[in-house]
Short mmCIF file of C-alpha atoms in Angstrom, two decimals:
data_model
loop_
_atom_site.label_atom_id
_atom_site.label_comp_id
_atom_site.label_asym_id
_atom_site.label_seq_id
_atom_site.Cartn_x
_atom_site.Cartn_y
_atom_site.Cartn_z
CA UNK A 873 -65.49 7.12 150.71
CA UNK A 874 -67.18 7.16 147.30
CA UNK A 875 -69.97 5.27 146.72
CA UNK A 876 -68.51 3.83 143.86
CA UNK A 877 -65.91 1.37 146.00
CA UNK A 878 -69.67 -0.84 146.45
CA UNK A 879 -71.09 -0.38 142.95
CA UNK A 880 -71.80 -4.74 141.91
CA UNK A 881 -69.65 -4.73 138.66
CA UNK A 882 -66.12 -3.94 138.08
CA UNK A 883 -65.47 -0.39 138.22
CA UNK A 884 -62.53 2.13 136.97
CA UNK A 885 -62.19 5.96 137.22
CA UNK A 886 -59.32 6.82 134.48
CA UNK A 887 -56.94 10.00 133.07
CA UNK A 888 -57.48 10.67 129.38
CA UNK A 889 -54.60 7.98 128.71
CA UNK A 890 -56.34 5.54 130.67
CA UNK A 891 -54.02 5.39 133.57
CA UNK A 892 -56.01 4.27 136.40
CA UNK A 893 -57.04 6.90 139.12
CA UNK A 894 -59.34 4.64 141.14
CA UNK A 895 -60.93 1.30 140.60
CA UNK A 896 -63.84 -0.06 143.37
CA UNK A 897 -63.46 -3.38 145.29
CA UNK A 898 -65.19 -5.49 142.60
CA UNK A 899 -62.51 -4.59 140.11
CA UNK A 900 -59.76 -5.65 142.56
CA UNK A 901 -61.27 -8.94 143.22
CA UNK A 902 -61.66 -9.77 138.92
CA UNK A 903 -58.69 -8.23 137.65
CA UNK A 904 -54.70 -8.28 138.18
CA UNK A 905 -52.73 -5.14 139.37
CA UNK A 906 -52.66 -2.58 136.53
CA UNK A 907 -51.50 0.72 136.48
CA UNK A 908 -53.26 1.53 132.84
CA UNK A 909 -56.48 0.31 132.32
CA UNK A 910 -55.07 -0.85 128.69
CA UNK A 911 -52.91 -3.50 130.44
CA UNK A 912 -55.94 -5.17 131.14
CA UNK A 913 -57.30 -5.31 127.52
CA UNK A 914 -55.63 -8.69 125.53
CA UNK A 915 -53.71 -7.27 122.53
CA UNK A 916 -55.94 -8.13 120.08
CA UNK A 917 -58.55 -5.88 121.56
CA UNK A 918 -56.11 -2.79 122.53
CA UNK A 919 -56.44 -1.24 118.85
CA UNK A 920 -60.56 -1.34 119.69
CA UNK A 921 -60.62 -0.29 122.73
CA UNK A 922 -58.63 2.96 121.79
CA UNK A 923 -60.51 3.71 118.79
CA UNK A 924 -64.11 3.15 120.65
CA UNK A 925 -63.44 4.38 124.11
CA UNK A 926 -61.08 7.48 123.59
CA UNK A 927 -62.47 10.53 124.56
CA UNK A 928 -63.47 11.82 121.72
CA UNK A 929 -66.82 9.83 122.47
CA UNK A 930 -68.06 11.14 125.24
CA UNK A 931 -70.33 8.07 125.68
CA UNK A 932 -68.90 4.58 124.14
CA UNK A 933 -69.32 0.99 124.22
CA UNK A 934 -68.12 -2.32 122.96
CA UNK A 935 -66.72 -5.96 123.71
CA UNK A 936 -63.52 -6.58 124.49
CA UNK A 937 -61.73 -9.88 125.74
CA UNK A 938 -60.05 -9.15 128.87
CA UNK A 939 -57.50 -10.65 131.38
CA UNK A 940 -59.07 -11.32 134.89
CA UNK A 941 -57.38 -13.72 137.85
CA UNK A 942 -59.21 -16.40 137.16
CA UNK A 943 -59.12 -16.42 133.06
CA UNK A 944 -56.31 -14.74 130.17
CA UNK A 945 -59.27 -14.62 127.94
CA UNK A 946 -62.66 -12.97 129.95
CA UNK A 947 -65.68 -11.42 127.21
CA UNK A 948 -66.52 -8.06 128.65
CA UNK A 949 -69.06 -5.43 127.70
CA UNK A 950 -67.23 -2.45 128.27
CA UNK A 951 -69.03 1.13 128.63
CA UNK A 952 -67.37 4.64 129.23
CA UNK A 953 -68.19 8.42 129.85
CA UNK A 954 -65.77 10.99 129.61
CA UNK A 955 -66.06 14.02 131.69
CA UNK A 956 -63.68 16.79 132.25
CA UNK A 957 -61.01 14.65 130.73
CA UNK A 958 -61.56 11.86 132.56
CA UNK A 959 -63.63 8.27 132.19
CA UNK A 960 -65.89 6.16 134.13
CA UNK A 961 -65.25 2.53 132.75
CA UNK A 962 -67.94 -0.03 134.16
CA UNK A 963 -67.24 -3.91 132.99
CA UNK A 964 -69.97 -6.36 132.93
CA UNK A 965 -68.20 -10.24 132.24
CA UNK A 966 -70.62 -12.09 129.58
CA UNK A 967 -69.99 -15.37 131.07
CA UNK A 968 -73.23 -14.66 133.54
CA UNK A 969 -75.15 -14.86 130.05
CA UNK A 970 -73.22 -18.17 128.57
CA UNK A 971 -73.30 -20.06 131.91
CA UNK A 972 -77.65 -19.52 131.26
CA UNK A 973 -77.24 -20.69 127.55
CA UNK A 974 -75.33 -23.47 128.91
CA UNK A 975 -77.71 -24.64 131.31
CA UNK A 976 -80.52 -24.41 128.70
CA UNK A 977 -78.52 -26.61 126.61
CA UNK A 978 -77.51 -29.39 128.87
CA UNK A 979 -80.95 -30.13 129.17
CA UNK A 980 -80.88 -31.52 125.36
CA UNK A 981 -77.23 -33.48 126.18
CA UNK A 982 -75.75 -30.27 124.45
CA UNK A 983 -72.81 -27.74 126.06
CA UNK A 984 -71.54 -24.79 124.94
CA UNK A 985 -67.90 -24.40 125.50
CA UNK A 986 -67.16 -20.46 124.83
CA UNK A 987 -63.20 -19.81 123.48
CA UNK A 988 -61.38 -16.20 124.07
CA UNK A 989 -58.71 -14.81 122.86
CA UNK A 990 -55.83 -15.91 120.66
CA UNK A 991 -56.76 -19.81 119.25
CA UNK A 992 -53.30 -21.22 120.42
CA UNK A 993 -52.33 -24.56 122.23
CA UNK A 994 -52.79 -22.98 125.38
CA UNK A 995 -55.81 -21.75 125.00
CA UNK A 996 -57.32 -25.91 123.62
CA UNK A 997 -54.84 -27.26 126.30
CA UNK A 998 -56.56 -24.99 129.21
CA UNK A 999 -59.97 -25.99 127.78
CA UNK A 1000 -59.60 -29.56 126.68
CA UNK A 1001 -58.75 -31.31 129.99
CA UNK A 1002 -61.81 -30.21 131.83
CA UNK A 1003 -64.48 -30.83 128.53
CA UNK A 1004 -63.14 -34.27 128.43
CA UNK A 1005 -63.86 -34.96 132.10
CA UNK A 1006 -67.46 -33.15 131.67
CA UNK A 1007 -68.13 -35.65 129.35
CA UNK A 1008 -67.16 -38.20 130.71
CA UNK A 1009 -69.47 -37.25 133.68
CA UNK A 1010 -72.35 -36.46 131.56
CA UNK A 1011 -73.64 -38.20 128.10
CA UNK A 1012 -73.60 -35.04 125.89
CA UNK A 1013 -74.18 -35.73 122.19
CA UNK A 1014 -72.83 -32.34 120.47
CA UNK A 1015 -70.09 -30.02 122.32
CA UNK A 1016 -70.64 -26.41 120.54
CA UNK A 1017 -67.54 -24.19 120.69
CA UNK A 1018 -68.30 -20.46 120.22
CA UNK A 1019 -65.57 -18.55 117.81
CA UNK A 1020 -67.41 -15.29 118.65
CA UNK A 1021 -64.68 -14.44 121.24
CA UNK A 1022 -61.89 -15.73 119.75
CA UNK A 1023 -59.08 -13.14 117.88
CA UNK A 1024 -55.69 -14.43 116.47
CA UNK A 1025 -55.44 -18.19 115.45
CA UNK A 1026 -52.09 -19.91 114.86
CA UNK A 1027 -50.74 -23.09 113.39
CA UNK A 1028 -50.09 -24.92 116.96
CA UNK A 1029 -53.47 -23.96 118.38
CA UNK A 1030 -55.42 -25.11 114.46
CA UNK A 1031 -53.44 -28.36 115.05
CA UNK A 1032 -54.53 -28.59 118.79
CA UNK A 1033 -58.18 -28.05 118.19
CA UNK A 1034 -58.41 -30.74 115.29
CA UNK A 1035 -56.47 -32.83 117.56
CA UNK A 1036 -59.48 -32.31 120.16
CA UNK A 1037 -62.26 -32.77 117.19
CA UNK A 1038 -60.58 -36.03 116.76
CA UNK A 1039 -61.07 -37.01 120.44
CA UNK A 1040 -64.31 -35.87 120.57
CA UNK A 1041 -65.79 -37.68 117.23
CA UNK A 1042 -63.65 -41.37 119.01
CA UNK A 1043 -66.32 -40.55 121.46
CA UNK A 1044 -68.87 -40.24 119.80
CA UNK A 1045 -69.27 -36.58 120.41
CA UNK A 1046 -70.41 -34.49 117.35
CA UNK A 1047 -68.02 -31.11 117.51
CA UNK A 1048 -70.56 -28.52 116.18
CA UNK A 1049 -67.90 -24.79 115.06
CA UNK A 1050 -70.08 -21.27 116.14
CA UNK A 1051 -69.73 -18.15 114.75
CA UNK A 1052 -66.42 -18.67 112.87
CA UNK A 1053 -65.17 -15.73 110.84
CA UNK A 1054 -63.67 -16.29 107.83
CA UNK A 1055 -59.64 -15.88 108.32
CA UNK A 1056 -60.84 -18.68 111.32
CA UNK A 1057 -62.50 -20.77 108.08
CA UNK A 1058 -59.48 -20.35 106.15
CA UNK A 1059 -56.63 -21.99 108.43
CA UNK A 1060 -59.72 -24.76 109.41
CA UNK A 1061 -59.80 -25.53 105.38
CA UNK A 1062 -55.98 -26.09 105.22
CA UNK A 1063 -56.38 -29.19 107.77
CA UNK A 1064 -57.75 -32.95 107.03
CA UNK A 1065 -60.48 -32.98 108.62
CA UNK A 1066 -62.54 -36.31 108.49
CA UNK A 1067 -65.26 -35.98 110.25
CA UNK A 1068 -68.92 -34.73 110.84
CA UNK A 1069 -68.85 -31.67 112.16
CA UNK A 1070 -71.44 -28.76 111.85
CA UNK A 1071 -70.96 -25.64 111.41
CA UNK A 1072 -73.55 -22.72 112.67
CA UNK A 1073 -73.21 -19.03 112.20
CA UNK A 1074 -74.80 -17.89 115.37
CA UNK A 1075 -75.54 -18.70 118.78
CA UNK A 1076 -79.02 -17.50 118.29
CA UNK A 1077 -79.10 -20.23 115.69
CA UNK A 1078 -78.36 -23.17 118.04
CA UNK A 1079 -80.41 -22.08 120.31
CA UNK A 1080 -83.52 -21.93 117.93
CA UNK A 1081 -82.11 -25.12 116.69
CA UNK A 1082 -82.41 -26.66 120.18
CA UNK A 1083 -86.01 -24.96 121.22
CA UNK A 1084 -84.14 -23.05 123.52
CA UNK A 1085 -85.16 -19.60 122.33
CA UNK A 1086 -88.52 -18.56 120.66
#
């Protein structure tokens, strides 16, 4: 048996269209059945994937949001080499890297609440149950939810969020926006928003904001 079955992050060994030829244990117990590694990309992130990882780069890689069993909306660095017309795809989730940021945040009554994927009401309805029960546990004074994942944005899941900024500022709780892009701004713009809310372009900029980075 290869030693690739053991390796410690999800594995896949793929034909030139990405239909799967192997994948190791790890990769079984993060993502869903899939014939085609593409059917594991969300949509938003299919047209990247193609034009970074085809073979015509021998070596690529690049983030894309990903379904797993336990999330629709997973951040994965994604790496690839092509050889004899066929990949080696290794995924490494991010979330091992926010769930540290997080911790270093709590510390100041601060949480970081990462977002993936399209921003629709299910994506704030999966989220905003859990948040409001973490705060209720905890005291936190800002909640900062990071854009950098997020693709697509529609009118239910714009209404949803401000609906949750709403919540959040009744309790006190001041909402802080990360790493927004600017079609995100736009539809944000179009709402009534009455409240303080901050705005930050990076993570690296909360972090320095909250001595948590030097």
């Amino acid at each position: 048996m290869s030693v690739s079955q053991y390796l410690p992050h999800p594995y896949f060994h793929v034909k030139h269209d990405f239909i799967i030829l192997f994948q190791s244990a790890q990769s079984n117990d993060v993502f869903p059945c899939a014939d085609n590694f593409l059917e594991l990309v969300d949509s938003e992130s299919k047209s990247k994937a193609l034009s970074i990882l085809s073979e015509f780069n021998t070596m690529a890689a690049c983030e894309l949001t990903m379904r797993t069993l336990y999330s629709p909306y997973a951040l994965m660095d994604v790496s690839i080499h092509w050889h004899g017309g066929e990949g080696h795809v290794l995924c490494i989730e991010k979330d091992t890297r926010l769930a540290e940021t997080n911790m270093e945040l709590l510390d100041k009554k601060e949480a970081l609440v990462p977002l993936f994927g399209d921003l629709d009401s299910e994506l704030i309805e999966h989220n905003e149950t859990l948040l409001l029960t973490k705060i209720f546990e905890k005291e936190y004074d800002v909640i900062h939810f990071d854009f950098s994942g997020v693709g697509g944005i529609t009118d239910d899941g714009v209404s949803k969020f401000v609906d949750l900024l709403h919540k959040l500022d009744l309790m006190g709780v001041i909402p802080s926006v990360v790493a927004i892009k600017p079609k995100h701004a736009m539809y944000l713009n179009k709402t009534s928003i009455k409240m303080n809310i901050e705005f930050q372009n990076s993570l690296s900029k909360v972090l320095k904001k909250s001595n948590c980075v030097t």
